[in-house]
mmCIF file of C-alpha atoms (C1' of nucleotides) in Angstrom:
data_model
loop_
_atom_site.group_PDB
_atom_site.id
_atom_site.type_symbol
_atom_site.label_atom_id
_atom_site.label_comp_id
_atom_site.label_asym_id
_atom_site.label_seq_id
_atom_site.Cartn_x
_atom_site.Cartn_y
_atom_site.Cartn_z
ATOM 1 C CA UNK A 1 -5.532 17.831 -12.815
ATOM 2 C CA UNK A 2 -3.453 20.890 -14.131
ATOM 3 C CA UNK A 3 -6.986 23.322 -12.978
ATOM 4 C CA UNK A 4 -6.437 21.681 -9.487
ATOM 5 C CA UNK A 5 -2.569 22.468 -9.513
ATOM 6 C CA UNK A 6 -2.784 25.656 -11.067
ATOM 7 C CA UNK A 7 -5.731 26.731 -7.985
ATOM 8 C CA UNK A 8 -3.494 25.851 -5.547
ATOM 9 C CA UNK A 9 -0.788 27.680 -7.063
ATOM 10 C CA UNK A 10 -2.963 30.793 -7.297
ATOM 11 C CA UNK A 11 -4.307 29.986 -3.748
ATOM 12 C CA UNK A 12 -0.521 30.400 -2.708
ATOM 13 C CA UNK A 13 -0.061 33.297 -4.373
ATOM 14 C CA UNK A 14 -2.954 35.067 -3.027
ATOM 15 C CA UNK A 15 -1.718 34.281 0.630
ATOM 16 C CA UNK A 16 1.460 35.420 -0.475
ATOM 17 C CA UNK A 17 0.294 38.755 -1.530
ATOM 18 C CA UNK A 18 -1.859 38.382 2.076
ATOM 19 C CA UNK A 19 1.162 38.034 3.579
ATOM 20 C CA UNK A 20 2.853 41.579 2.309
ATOM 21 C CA UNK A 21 -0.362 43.200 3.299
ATOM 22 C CA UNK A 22 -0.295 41.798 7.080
ATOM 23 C CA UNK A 23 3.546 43.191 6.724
ATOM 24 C CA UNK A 24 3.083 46.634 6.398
ATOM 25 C CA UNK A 25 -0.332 46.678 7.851
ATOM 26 C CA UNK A 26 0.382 45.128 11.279
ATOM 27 C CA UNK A 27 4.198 44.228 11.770
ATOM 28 C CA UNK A 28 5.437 48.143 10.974
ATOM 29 C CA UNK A 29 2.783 49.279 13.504
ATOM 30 C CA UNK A 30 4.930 47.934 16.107
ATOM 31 C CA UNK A 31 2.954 44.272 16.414
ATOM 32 C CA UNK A 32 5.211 41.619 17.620
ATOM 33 C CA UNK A 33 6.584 39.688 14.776
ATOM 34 C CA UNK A 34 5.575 36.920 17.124
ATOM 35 C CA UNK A 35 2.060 37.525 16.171
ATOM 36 C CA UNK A 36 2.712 37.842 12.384
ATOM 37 C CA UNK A 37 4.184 34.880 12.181
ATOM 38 C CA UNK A 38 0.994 33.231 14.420
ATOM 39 C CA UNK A 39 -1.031 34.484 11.845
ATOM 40 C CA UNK A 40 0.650 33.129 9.199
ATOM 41 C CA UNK A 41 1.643 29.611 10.563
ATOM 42 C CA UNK A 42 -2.845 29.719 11.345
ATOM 43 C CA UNK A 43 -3.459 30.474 7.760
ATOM 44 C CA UNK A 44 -0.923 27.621 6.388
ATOM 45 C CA UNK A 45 -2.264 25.269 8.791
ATOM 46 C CA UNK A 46 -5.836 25.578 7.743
ATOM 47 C CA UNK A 47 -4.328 25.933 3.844
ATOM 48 C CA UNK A 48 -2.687 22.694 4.810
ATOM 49 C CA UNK A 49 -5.577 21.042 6.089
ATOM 50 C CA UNK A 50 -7.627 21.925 3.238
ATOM 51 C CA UNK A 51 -4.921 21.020 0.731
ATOM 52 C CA UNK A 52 -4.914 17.486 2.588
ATOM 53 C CA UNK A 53 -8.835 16.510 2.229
ATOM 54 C CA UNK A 54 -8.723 17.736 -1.037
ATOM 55 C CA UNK A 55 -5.642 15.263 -2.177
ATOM 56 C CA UNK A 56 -7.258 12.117 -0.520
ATOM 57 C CA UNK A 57 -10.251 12.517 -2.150
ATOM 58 C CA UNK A 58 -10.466 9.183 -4.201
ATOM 59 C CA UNK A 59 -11.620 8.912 -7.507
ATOM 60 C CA UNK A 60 -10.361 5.240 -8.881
ATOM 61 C CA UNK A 61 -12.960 4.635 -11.542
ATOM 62 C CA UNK A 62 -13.838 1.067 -12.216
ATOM 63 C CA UNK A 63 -15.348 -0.442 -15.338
ATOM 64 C CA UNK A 64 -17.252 -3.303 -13.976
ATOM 65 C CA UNK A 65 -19.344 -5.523 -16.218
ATOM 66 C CA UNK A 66 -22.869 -6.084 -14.668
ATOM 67 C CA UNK A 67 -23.896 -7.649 -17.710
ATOM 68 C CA UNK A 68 -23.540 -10.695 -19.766
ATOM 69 C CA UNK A 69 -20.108 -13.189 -20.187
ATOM 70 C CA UNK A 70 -16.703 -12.102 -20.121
ATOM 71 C CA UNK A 71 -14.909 -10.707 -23.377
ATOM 72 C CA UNK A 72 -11.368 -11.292 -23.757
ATOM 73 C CA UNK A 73 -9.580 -8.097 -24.843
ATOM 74 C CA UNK A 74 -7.256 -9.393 -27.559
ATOM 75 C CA UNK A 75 -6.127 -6.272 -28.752
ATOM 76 C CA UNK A 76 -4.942 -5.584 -25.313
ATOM 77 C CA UNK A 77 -2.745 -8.822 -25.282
ATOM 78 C CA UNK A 78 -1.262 -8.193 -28.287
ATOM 79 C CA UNK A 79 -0.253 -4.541 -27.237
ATOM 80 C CA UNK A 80 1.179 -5.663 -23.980
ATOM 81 C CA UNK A 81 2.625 -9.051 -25.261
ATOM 82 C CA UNK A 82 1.245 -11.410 -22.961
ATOM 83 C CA UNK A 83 2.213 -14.960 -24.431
ATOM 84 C CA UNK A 84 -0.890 -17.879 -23.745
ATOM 85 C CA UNK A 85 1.190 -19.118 -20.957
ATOM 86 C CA UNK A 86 1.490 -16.103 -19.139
ATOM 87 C CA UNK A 87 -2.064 -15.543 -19.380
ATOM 88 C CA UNK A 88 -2.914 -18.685 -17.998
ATOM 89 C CA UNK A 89 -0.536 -17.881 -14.689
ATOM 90 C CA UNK A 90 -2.443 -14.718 -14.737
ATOM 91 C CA UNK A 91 -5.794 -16.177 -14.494
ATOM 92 C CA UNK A 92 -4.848 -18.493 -11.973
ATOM 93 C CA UNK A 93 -3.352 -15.621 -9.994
ATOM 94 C CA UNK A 94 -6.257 -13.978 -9.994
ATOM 95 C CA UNK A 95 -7.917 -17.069 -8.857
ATOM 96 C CA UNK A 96 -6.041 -16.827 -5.942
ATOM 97 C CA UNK A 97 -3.553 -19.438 -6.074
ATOM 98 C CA UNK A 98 -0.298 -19.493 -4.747
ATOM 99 C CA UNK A 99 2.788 -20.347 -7.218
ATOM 100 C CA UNK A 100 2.664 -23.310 -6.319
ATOM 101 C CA UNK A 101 -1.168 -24.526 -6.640
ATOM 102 C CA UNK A 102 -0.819 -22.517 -10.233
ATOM 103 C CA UNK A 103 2.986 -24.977 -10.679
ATOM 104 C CA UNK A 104 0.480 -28.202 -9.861
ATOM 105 C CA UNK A 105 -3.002 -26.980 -11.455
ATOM 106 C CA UNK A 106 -0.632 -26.280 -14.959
ATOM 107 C CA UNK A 107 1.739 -29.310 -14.520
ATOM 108 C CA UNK A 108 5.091 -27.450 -14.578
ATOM 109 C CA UNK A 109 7.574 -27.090 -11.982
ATOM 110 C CA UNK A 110 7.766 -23.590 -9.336
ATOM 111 C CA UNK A 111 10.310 -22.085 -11.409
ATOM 112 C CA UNK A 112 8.563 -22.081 -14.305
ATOM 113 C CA UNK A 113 5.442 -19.929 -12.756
ATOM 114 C CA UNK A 114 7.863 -17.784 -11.139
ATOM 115 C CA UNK A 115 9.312 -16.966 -14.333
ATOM 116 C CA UNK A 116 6.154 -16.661 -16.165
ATOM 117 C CA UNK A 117 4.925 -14.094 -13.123
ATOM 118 C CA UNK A 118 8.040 -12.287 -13.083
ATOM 119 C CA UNK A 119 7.592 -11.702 -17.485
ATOM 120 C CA UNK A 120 4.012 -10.416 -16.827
ATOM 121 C CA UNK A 121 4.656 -8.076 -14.014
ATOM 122 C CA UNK A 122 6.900 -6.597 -16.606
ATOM 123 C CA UNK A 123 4.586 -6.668 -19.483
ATOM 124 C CA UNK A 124 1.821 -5.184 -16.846
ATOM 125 C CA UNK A 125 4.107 -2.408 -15.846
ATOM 126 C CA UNK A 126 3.552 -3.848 -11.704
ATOM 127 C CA UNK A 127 4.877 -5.175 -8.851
ATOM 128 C CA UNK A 128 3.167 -7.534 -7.027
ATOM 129 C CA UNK A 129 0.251 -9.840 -8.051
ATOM 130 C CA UNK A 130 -2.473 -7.703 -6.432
ATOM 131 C CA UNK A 131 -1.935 -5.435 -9.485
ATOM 132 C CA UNK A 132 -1.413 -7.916 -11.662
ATOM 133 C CA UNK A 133 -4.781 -8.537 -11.055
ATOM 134 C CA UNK A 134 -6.201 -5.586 -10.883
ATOM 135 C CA UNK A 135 -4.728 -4.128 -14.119
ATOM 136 C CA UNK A 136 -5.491 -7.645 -15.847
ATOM 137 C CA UNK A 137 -9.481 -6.860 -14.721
ATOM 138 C CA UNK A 138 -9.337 -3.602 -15.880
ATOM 139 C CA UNK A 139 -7.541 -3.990 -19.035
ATOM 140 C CA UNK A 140 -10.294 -7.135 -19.669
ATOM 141 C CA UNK A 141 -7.469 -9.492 -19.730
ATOM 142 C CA UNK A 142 -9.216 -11.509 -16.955
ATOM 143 C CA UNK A 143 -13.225 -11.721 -16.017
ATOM 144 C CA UNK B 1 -7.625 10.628 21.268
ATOM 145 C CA UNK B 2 -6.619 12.663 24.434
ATOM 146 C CA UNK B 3 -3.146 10.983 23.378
ATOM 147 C CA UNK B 4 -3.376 12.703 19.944
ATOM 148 C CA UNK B 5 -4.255 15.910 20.776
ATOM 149 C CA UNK B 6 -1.451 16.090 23.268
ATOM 150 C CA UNK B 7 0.429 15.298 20.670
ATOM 151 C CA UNK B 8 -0.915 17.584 18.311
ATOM 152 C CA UNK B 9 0.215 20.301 21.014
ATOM 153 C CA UNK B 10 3.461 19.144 21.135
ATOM 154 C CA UNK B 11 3.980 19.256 17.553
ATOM 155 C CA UNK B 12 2.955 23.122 17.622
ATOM 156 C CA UNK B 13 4.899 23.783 20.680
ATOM 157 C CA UNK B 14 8.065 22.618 19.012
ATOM 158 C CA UNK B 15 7.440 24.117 15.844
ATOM 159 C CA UNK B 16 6.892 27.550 18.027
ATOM 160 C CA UNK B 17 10.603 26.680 19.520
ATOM 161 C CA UNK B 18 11.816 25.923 15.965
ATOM 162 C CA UNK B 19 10.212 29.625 15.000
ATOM 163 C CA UNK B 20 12.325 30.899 17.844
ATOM 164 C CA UNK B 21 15.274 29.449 16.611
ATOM 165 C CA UNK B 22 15.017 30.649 13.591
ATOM 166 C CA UNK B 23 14.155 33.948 14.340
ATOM 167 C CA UNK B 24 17.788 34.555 16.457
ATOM 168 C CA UNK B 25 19.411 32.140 13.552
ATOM 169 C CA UNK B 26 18.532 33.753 10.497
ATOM 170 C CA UNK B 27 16.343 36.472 10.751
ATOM 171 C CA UNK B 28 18.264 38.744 12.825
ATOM 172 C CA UNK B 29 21.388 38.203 10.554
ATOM 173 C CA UNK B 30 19.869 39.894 8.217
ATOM 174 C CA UNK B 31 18.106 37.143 6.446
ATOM 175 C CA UNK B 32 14.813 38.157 4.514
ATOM 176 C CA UNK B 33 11.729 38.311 6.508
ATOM 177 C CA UNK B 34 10.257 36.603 3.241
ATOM 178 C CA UNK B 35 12.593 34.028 3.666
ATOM 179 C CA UNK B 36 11.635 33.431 7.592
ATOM 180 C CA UNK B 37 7.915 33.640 6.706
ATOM 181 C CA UNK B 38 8.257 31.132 3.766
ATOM 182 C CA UNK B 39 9.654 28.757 5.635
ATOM 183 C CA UNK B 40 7.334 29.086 8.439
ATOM 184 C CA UNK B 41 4.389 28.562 6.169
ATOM 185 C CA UNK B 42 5.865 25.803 4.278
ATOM 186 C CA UNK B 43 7.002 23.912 8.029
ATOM 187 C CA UNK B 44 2.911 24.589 8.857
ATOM 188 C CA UNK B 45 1.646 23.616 5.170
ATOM 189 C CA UNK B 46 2.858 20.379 5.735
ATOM 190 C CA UNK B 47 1.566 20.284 9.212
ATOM 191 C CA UNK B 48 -1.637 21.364 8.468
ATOM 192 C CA UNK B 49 -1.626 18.560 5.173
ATOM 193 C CA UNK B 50 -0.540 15.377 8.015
ATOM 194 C CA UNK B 51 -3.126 17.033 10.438
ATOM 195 C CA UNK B 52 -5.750 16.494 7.553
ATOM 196 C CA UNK B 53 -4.543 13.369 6.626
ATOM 197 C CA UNK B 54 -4.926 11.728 10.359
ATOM 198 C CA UNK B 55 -8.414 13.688 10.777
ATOM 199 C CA UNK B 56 -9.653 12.392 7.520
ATOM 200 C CA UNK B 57 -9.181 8.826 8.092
ATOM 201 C CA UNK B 58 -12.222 7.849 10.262
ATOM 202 C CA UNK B 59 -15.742 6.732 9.047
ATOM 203 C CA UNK B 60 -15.340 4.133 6.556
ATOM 204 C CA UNK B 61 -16.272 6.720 3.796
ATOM 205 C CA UNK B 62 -16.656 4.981 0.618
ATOM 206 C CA UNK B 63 -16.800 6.938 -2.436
ATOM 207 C CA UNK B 64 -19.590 5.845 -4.818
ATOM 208 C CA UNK B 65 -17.884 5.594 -8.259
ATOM 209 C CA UNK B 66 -19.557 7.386 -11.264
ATOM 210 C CA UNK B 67 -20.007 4.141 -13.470
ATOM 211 C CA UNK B 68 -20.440 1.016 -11.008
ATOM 212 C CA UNK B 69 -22.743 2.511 -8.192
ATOM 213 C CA UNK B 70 -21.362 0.331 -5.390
ATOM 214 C CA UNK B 71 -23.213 -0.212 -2.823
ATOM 215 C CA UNK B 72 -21.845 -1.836 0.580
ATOM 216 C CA UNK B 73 -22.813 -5.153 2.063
ATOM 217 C CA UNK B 74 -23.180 -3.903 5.584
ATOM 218 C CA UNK B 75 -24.843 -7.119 6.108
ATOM 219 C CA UNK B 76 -22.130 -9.384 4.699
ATOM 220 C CA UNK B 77 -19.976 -6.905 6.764
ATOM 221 C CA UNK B 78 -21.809 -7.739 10.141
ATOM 222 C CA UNK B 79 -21.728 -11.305 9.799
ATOM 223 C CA UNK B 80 -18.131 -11.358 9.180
ATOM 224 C CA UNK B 81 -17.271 -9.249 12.146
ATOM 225 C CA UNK B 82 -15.034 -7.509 10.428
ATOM 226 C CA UNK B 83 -14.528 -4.066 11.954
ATOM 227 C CA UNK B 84 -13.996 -1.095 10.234
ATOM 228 C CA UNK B 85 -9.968 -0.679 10.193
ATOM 229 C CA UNK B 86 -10.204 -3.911 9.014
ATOM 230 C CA UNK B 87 -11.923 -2.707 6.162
ATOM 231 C CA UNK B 88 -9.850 0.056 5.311
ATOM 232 C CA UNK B 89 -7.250 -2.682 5.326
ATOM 233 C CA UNK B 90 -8.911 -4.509 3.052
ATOM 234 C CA UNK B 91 -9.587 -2.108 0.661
ATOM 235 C CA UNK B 92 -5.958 -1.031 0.524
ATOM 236 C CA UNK B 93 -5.022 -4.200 -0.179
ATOM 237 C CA UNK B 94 -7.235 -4.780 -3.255
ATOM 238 C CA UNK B 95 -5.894 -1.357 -4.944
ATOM 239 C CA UNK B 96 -2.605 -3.311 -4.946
ATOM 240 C CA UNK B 97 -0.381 -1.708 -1.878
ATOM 241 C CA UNK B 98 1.892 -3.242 0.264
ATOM 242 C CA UNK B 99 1.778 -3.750 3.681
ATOM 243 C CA UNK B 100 4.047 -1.442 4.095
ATOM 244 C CA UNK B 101 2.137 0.781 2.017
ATOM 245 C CA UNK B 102 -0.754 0.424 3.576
ATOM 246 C CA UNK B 103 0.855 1.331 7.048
ATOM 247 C CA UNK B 104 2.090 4.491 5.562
ATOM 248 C CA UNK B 105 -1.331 5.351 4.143
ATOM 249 C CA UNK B 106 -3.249 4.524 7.543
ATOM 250 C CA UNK B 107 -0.537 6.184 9.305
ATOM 251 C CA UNK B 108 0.108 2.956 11.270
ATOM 252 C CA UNK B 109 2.950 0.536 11.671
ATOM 253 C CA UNK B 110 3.829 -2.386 9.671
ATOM 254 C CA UNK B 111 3.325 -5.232 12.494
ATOM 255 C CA UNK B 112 -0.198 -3.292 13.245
ATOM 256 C CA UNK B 113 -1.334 -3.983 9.103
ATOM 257 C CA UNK B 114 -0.044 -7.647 9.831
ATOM 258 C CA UNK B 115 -2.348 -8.122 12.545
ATOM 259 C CA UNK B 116 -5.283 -6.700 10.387
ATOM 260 C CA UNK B 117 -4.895 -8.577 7.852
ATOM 261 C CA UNK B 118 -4.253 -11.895 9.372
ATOM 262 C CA UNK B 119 -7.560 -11.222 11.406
ATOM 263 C CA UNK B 120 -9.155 -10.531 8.212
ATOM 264 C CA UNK B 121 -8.122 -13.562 6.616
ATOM 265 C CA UNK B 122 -9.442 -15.476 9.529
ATOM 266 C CA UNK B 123 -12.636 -13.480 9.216
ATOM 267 C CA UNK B 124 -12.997 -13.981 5.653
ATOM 268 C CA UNK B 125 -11.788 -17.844 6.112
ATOM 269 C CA UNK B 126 -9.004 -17.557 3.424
ATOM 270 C CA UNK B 127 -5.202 -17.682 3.301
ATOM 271 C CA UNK B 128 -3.769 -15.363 0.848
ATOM 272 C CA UNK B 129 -4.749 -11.778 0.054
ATOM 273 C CA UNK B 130 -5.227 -12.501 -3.159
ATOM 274 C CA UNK B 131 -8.270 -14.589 -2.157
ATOM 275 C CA UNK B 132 -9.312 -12.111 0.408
ATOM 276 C CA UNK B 133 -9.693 -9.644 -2.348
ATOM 277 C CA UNK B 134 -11.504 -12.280 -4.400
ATOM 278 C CA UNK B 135 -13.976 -12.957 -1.538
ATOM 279 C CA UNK B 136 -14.336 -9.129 -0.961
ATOM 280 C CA UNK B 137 -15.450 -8.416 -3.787
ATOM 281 C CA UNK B 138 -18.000 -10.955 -4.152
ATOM 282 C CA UNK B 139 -19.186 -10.205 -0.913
ATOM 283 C CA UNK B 140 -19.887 -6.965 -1.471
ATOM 284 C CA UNK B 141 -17.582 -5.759 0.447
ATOM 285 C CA UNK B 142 -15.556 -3.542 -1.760
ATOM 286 C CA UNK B 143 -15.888 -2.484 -5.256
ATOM 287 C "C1'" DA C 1 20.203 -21.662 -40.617
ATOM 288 C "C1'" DT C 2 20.131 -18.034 -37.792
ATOM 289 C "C1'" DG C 3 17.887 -15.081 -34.917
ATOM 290 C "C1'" DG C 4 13.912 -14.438 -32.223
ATOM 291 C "C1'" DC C 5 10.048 -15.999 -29.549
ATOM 292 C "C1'" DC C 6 8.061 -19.209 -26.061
ATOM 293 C "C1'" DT C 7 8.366 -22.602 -22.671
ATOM 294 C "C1'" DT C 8 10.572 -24.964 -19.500
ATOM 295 C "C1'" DC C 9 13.678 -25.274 -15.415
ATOM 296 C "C1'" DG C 10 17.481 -24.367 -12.087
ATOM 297 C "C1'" DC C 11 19.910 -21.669 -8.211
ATOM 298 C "C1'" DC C 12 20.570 -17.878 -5.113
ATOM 299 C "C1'" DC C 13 19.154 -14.234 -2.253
ATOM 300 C "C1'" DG C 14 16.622 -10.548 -0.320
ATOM 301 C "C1'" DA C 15 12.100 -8.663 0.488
ATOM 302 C "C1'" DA C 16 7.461 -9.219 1.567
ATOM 303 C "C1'" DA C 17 3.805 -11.779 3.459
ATOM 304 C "C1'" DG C 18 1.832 -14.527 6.918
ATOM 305 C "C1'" DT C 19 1.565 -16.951 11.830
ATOM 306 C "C1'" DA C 20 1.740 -16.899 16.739
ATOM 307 C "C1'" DT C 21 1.717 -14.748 21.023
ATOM 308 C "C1'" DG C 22 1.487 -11.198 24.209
ATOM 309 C "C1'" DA C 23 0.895 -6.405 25.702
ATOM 310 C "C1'" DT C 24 -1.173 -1.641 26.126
ATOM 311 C "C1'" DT C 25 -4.576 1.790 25.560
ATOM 312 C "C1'" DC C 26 -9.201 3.430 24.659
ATOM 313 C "C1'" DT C 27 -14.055 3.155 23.960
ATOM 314 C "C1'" DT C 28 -18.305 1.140 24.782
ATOM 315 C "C1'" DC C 29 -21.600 -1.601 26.767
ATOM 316 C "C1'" DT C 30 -23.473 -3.888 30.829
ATOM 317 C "C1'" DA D 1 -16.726 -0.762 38.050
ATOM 318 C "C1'" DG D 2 -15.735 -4.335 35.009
ATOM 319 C "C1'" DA D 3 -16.071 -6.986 30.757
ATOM 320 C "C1'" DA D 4 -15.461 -6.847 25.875
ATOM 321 C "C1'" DG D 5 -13.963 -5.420 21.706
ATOM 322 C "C1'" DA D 6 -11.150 -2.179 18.873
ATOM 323 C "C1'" DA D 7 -6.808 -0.606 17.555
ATOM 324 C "C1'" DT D 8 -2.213 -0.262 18.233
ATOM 325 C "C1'" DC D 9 2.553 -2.258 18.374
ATOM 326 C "C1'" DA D 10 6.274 -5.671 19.298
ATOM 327 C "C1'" DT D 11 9.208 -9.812 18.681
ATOM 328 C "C1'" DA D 12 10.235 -13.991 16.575
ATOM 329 C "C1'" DC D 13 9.638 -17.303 13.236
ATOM 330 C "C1'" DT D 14 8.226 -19.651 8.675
ATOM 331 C "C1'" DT D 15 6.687 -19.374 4.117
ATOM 332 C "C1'" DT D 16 5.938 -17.204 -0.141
ATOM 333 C "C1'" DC D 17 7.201 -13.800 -3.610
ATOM 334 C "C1'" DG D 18 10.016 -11.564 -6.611
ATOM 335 C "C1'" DG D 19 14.519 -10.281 -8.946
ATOM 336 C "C1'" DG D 20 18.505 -11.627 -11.263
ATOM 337 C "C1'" DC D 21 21.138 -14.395 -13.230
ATOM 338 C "C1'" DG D 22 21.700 -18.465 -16.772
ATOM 339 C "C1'" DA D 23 20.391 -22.295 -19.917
ATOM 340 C "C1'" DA D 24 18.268 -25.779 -22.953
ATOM 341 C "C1'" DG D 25 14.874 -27.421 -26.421
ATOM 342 C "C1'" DG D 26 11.181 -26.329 -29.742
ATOM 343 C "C1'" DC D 27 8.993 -23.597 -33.181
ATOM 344 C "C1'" DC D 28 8.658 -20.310 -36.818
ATOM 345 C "C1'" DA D 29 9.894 -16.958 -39.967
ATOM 346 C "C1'" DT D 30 13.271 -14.244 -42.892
#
DNA sequence: ATGGCCTTCGCCCGAAAGTATGATTCTTCT
DNA sequence: AGAAGAATCATACTTTCGGGCGAAGGCCAT
């Protein structure tokens, strides 16, 4: 990541240094600044552009388990302090039930999921139960 | 598309004005070219980085992870009818964003993500996104 | 026994998600 | 040319989530 930031610095810097050239090579010869400055916004453009495909480029690498059963990561629930109940809201979440199907399928009332949702998206560092998920599959808090 | 590159040409038309501008506003009080130039290249920078963005967000484009080899289910994909915004909607949603994130990132509106995803919970025959990720997933349909 | 947890629950309120319906534009296929 | 499917956006409405309080009982260690 620094390389990439540190390229793009020198990348600016060299069109900088471009930049002075075109100056006294063009604009003193009497070219219209209008074209200098064509030239330049051309050059940032494309720079842009570049600088664009480059940052979208995704690279989200997922640890999927093709093999066997499902290991619980215990270390990982002690370190973020997910209590039993939490992680049962959790794996219902993923499951894809609402607060309320999790409220029936663990016999307590609403309020009590939404408090137990509300602790882990705090001890998961998230905000909404799509990342719950997600970062309870990664961290192998959930199969 | 004719619509966009009008557009396109409207943006650089009023960025040329916006040179203009400038040029009677600052540079001819003295200001330093440098300064005029810089922010020229910086107003076209960002330009050219939107530009990419909008250009880069055709073809479905699915980037093969390193550990996981993921492989679409075009199949799953065809019987679903599920077209390819759709998708892109769908895969936004399992990395966790918003709706309102994902309209940012697909450079559409909010109500136009609402629309995709409520056809893509009809298409996928579930209620919540949580379960449309779920289903997703085991459909092949994103890693 | 006191402080610290987990678990349970309540209320309020704003934000986000989801549903329904209709409209426009553009491409593609017939 | 016309039908069909996309993608886009809007408005209005309901439901679900999530945050921010507070609080009570149980359990367990120092």
């Amino acid at each position: 990541m620094r390389k990439t930031i540190l390229f793009y610095g020198l990348s600016l810097a060299a069109l900088v240094f471009l930049m002075k050239v075109l100056e006294y090579r063009f604009f003193v010869r009497d070219f219209s600044l209008e074209f200098y400055v064509g030239v330049v916004a051309v050059l940032f453009t494309a720079l842009g552009v570049w600088v664009g495909l480059r940052l979208t480029r995704k690279k989200t690498a997922f640890v999927v388990m093709p093999s066997g059963r499902f290991v619980l990561n215990e270390a990982a629930l002690k370190e973020t302090g997910i209590s039993p109940r939490e992680h049962d809201v959790l794996d219902a979440m993923a499951n894809g039930l609402s607060n309320q199907e999790i409220a029936d399928k663990l016999f307590v009332s609403l309020n009590t999921v939404k408090t137990h949702t509300s602790n882990l998206f705090v001890k998961l560092d998230v905000k909404r139960r799509t990342q719950a998920i997600q970062k309870g599959k990664s961290m192998g808090l959930i199969p």
